[in-house]
Short mmCIF file of C-alpha atoms in Angstrom, two decimals:
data_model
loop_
_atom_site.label_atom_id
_atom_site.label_comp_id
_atom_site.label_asym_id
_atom_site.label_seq_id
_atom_site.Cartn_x
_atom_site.Cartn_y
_atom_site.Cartn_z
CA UNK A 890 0.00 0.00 0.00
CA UNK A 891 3.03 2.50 0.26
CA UNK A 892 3.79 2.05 -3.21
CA UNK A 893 0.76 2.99 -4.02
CA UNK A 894 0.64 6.32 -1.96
CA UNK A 895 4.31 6.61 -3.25
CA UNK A 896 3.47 6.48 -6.95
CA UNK A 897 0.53 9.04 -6.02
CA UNK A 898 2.45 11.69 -4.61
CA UNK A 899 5.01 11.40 -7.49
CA UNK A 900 2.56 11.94 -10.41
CA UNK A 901 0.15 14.56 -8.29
CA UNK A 902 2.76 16.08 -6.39
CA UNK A 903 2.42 20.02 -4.83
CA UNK A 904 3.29 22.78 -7.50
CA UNK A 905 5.71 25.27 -6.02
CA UNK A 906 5.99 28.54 -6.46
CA UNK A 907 6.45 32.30 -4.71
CA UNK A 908 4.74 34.44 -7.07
CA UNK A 909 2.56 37.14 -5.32
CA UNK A 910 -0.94 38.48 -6.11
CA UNK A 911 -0.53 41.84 -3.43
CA UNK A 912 -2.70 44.53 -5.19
CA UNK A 913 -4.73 41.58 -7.24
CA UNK A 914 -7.96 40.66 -7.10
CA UNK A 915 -9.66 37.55 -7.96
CA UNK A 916 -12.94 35.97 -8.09
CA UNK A 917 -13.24 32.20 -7.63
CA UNK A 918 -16.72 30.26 -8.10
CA UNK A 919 -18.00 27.64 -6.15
CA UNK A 920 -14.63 28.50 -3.16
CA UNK A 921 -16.82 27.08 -0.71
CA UNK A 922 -15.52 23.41 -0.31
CA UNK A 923 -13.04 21.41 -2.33
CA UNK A 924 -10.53 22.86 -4.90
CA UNK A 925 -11.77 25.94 -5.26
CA UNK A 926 -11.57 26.56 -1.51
CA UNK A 927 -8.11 25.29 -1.15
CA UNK A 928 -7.55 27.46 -4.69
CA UNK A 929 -8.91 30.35 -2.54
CA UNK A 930 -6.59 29.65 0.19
CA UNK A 931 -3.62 29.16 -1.41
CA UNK A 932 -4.20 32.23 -3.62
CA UNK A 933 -4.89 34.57 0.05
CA UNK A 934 -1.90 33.15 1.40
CA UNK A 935 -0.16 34.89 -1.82
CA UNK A 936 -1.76 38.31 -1.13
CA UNK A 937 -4.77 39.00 -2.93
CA UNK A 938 -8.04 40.50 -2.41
CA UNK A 939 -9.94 37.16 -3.13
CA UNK A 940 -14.00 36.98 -3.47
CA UNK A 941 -15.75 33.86 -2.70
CA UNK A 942 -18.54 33.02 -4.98
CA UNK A 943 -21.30 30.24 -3.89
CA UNK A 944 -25.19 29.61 -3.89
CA UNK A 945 -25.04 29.34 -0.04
CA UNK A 946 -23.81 32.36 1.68
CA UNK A 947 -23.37 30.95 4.94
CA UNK A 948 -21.47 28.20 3.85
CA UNK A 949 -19.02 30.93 1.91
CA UNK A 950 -19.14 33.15 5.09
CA UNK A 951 -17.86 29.85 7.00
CA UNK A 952 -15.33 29.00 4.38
CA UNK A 953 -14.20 32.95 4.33
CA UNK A 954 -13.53 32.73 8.32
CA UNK A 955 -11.62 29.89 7.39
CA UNK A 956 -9.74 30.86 4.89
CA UNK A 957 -8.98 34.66 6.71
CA UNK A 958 -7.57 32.21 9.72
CA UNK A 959 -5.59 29.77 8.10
CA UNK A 960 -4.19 32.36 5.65
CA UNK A 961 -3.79 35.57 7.79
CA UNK A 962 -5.28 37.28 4.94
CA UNK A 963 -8.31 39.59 5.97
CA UNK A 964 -9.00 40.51 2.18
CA UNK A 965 -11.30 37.88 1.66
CA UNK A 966 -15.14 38.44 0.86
CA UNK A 967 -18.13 36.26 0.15
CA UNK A 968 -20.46 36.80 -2.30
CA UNK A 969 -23.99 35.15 -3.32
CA UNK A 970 -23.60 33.64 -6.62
CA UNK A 971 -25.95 30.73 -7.96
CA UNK A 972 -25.55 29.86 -11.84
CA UNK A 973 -28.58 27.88 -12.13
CA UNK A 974 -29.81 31.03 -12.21
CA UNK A 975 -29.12 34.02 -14.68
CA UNK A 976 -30.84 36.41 -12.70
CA UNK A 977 -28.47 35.82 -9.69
CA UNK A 978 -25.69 35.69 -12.07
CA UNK A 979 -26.22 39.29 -13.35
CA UNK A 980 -27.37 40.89 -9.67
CA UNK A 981 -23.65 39.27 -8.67
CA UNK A 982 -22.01 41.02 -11.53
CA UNK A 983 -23.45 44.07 -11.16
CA UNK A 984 -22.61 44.34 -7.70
CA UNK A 985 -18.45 43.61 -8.56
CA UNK A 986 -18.80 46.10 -11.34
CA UNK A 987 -20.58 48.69 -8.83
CA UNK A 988 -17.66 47.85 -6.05
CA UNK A 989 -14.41 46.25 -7.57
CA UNK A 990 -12.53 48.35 -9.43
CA UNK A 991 -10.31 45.94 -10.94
CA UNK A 992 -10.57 41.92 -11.42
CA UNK A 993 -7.45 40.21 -12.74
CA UNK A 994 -8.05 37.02 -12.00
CA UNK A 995 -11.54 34.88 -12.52
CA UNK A 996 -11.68 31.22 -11.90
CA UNK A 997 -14.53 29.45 -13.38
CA UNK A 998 -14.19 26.68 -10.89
CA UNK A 999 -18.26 25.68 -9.65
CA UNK A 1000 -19.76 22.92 -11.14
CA UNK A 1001 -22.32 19.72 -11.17
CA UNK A 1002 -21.47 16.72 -11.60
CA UNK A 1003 -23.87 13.39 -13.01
CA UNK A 1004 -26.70 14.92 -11.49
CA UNK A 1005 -30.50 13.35 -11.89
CA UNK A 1006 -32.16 15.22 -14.87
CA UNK A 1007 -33.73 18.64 -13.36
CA UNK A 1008 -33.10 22.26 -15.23
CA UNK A 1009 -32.02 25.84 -14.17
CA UNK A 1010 -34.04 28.41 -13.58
CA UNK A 1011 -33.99 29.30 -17.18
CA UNK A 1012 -35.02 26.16 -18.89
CA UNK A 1013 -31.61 24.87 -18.97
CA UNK A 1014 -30.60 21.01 -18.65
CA UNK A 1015 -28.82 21.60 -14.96
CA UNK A 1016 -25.37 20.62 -15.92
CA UNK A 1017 -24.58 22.40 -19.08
CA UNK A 1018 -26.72 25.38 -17.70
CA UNK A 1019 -24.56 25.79 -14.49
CA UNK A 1020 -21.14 24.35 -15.69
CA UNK A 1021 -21.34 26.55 -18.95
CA UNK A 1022 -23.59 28.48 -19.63
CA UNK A 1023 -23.68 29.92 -16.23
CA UNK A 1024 -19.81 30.34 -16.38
CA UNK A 1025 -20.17 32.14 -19.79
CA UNK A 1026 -22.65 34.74 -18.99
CA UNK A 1027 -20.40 35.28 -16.04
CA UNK A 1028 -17.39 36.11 -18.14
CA UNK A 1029 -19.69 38.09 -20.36
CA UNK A 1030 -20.84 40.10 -17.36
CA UNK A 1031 -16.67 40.54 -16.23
CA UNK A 1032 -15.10 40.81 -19.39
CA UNK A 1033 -14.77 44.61 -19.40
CA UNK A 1034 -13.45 44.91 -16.18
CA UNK A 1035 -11.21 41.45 -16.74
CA UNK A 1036 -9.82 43.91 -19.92
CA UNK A 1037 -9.59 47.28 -17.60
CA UNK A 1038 -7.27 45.36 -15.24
CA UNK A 1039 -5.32 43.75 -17.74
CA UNK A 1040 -2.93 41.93 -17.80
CA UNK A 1041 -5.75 39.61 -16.54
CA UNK A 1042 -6.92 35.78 -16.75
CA UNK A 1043 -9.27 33.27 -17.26
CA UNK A 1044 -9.45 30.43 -15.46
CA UNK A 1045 -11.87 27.45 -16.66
CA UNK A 1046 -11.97 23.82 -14.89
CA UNK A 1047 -12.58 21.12 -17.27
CA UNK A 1048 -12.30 17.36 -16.98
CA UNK A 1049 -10.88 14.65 -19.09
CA UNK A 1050 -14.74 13.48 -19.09
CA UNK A 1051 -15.13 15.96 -22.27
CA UNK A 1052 -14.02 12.73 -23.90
CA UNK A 1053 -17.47 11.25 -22.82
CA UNK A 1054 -19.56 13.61 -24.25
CA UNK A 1055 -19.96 15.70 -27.76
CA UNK A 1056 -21.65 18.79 -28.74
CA UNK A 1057 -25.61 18.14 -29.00
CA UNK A 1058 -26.87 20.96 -30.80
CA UNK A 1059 -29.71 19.65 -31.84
CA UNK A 1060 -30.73 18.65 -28.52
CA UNK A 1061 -28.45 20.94 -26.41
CA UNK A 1062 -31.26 20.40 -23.11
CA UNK A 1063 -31.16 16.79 -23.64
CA UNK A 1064 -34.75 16.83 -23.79
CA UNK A 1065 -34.75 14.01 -25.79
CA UNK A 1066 -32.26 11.75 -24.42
CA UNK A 1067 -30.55 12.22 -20.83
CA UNK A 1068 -27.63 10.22 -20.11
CA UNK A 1069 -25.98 11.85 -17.12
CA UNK A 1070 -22.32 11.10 -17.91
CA UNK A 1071 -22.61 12.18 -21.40
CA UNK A 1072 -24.75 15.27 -20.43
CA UNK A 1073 -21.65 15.87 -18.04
CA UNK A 1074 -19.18 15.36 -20.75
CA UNK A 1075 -20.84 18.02 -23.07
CA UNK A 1076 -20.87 20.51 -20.32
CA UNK A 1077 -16.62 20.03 -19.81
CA UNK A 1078 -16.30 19.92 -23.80
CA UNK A 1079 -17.95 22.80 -23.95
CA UNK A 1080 -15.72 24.56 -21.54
CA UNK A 1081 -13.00 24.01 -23.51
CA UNK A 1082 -14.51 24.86 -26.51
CA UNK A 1083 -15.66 28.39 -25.76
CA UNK A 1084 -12.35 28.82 -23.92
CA UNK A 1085 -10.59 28.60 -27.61
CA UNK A 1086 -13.51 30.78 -29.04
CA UNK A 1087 -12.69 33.06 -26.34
CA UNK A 1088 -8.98 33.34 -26.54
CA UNK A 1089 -9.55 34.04 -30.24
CA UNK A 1090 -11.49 37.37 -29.27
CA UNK A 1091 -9.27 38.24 -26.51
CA UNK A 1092 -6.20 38.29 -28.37
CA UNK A 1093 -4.14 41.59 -27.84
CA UNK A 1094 -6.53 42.33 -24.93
CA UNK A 1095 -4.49 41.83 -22.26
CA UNK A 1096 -6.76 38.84 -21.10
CA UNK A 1097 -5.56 35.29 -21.43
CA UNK A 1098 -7.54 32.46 -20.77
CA UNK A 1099 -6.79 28.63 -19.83
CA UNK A 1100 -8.61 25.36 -19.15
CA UNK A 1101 -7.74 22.94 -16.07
CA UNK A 1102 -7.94 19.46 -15.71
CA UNK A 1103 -7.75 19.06 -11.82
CA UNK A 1104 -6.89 15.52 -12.72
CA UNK A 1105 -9.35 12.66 -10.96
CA UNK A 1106 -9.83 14.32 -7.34
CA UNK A 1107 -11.66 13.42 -3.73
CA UNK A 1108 -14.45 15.60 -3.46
CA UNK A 1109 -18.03 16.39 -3.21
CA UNK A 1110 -19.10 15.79 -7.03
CA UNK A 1111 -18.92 12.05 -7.17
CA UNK A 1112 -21.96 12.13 -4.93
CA UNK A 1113 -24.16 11.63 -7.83
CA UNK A 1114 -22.82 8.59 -9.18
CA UNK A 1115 -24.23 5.21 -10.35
CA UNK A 1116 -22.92 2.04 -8.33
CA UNK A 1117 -20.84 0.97 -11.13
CA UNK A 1118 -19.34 3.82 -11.25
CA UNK A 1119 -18.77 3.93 -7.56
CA UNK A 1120 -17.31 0.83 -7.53
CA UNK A 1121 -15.03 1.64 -9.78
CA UNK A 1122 -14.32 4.59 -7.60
CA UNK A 1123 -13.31 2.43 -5.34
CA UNK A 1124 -10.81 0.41 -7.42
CA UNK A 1125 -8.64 3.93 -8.22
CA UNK A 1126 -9.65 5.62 -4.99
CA UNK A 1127 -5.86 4.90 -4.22
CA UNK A 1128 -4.35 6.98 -7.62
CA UNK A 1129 -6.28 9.93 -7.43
CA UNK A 1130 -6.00 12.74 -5.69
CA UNK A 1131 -6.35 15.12 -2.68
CA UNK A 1132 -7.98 18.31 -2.76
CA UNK A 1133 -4.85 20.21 -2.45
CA UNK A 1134 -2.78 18.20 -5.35
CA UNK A 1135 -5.86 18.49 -7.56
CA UNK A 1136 -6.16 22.74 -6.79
CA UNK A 1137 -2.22 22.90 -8.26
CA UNK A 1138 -3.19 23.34 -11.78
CA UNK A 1139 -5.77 26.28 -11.22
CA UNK A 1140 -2.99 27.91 -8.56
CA UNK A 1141 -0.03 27.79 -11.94
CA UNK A 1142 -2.75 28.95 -14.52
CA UNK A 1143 -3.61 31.87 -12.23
CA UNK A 1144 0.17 32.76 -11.19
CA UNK A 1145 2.96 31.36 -13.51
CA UNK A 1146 4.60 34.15 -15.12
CA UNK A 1147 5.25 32.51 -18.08
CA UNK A 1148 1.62 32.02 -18.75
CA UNK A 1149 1.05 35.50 -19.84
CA UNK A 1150 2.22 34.86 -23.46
CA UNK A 1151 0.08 31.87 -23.72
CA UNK A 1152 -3.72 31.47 -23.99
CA UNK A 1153 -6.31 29.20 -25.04
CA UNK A 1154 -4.86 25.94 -23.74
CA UNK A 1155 -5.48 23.12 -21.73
CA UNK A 1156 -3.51 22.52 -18.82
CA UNK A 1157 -3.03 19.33 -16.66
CA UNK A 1158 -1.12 18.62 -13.46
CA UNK A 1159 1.03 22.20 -13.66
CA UNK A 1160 1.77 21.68 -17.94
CA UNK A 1161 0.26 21.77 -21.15
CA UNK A 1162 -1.87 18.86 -21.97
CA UNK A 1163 -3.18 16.89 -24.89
CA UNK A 1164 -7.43 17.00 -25.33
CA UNK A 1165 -9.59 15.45 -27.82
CA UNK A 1166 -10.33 16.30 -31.48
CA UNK A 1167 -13.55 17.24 -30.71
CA UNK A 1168 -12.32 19.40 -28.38
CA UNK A 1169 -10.15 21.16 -30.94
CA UNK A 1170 -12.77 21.65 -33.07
CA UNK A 1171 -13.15 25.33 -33.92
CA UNK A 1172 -16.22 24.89 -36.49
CA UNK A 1173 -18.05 23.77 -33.73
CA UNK A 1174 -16.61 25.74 -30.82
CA UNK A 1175 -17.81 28.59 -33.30
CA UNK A 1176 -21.83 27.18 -33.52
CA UNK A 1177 -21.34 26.74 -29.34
CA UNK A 1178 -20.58 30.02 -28.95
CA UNK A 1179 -23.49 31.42 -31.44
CA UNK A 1180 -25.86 29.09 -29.95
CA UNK A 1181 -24.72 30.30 -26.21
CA UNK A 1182 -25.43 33.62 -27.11
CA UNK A 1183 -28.51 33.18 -28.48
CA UNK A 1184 -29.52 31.01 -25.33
CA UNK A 1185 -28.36 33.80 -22.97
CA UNK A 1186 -29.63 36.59 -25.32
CA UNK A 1187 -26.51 38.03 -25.34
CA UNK A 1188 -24.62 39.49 -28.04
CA UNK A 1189 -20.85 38.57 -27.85
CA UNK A 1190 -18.49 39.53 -30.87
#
């Protein structure tokens, strides 16, 4: 068994690094539990002015008193944010546009995982409603302050499960067919999809923009799984990883220096990393990112 743990630590090991963020702010979603809270931490340990964004504000407010204790970092504020609902997503922007007056880093980090078919508050199937579109009407919202502040970046968390989906345009709500890993899988494709449309029209902003793999972690999302899938849970429990290994590769993308001549990739364990074809697909990131914004009712060029 202390192979096992051995070989762990060796391919998820901690990503080190002094880099500051004094005089930066940043905005991570879903900072309540998991990686994003240990993101949160480890980025208020470095300095910054972070904002906690999550549906429940008392459990930010506890993970804020947390974080302030174990970081020694007072700067840290919790905000009501829930992206299965545009409505909240817009009252939360306007309020960091009305108070912030700079954003340089955003982590799109919240997200559902192989959940029971249900829809957001807009009509949207709940896991490509909260893990995307959610997250891109939040950018939308953040961009021009993301551009004021440059240089300034964009965080996205993926999963290697975009290789168990594709691009359903033609029944983006799986309305006709629900399978919750695939429906899970089109929601992580599509982050890295838009996150290439996005770099595109970013370019010579000042705002570069990444996607994460965490790489397979312990937390809350596996909640929703099948028993065969738990099971196998189980069997790899042993490789994967903890919360803090699997927070490294949002921590590099939001403080590497050498990052800030690179954008629209996808990262894994602290490096670039290799994703599907369909994920490199720019015909079809292209006809995501029209049908997004006509979904939203946003216009986006």
């Amino acid at each position: 068994m202390a192979n096992i743990y051995t070989l762990r630590a060796l391919f998820c090991s901690q990503w080190s690094s002094d880099a500051r963020l004094d005089g930066k702010t940043v905005i991570i979603t879903g900072a309540n539990t998991g990686i994003g809270k240990e993101t949160a931490l480890d980025l208020a340990k470095r300095g910054g002015r972070i904002i906690i964004a999550c549906r429940d504000i008392s459990k930010a407010e506890k993970a804020r008193a947390e974080i302030v204790e174990m970081s020694g970092n007072p700067n840290v504020i919790s905000r009501k944010l829930d992206l299965s609902d545009t409505k909240s997503i817009r009252e939360f922007a306007e309020v960091i546009n009305r108070e912030e007056s700079q954003l340089h880093v955003l982590i799109n980090n919240a997200g559902v995982m192989m959940c029971p078919y249900s829809k957001t508050a807009d009509g949207f199937e709940m896991q490509f409603g909260v893990n995307h579109l959610g997250h891109f009407l939040l950018t939308f919202l953040l961009v021009e302050l993301l551009k004021r502040s440059a240089p300034s970046r964009i965080i996205n968390l993926s999963s290697m499960a975009h290789a168990w989906g594709r691009i359903q345009l033609e029944d983006i709500n799986s309305e006709r067919s629900y399978h919750s890993r695939r429906a899970y899988g089109q929601s992580k494709l599509a982050n890295i999809l838009s996150t290439r449309s996005l770099a595109r029209r970013l370019q010579g902003s000042g705002v570069t923009v990444y996607t994460v793999h965490p790489g397979i972690v312990r937390t809350e999302l596996k909640r929703h799984m099948n028993l065969a899938l738990l099971v196998s849970w189980k069997i790899v429990r042993p490789f994967t990883k903890t919360i803090v290994q699997g927070a490294q590769t949002s921590i590099y993308c939001a403080v590497e220096p050498e990052l800030d001549t690179q954008t629209g990739g996808y990262y894994c364990d602290c490096k670039l990393s290799t994703c599907t074809s369909a994920a490199r697909d720019d015909v079809m990131a292209e006809k995501l990112w029209e049908v997004s914004c006509q979904m939203l009712g946003i216009s986006w060029e």
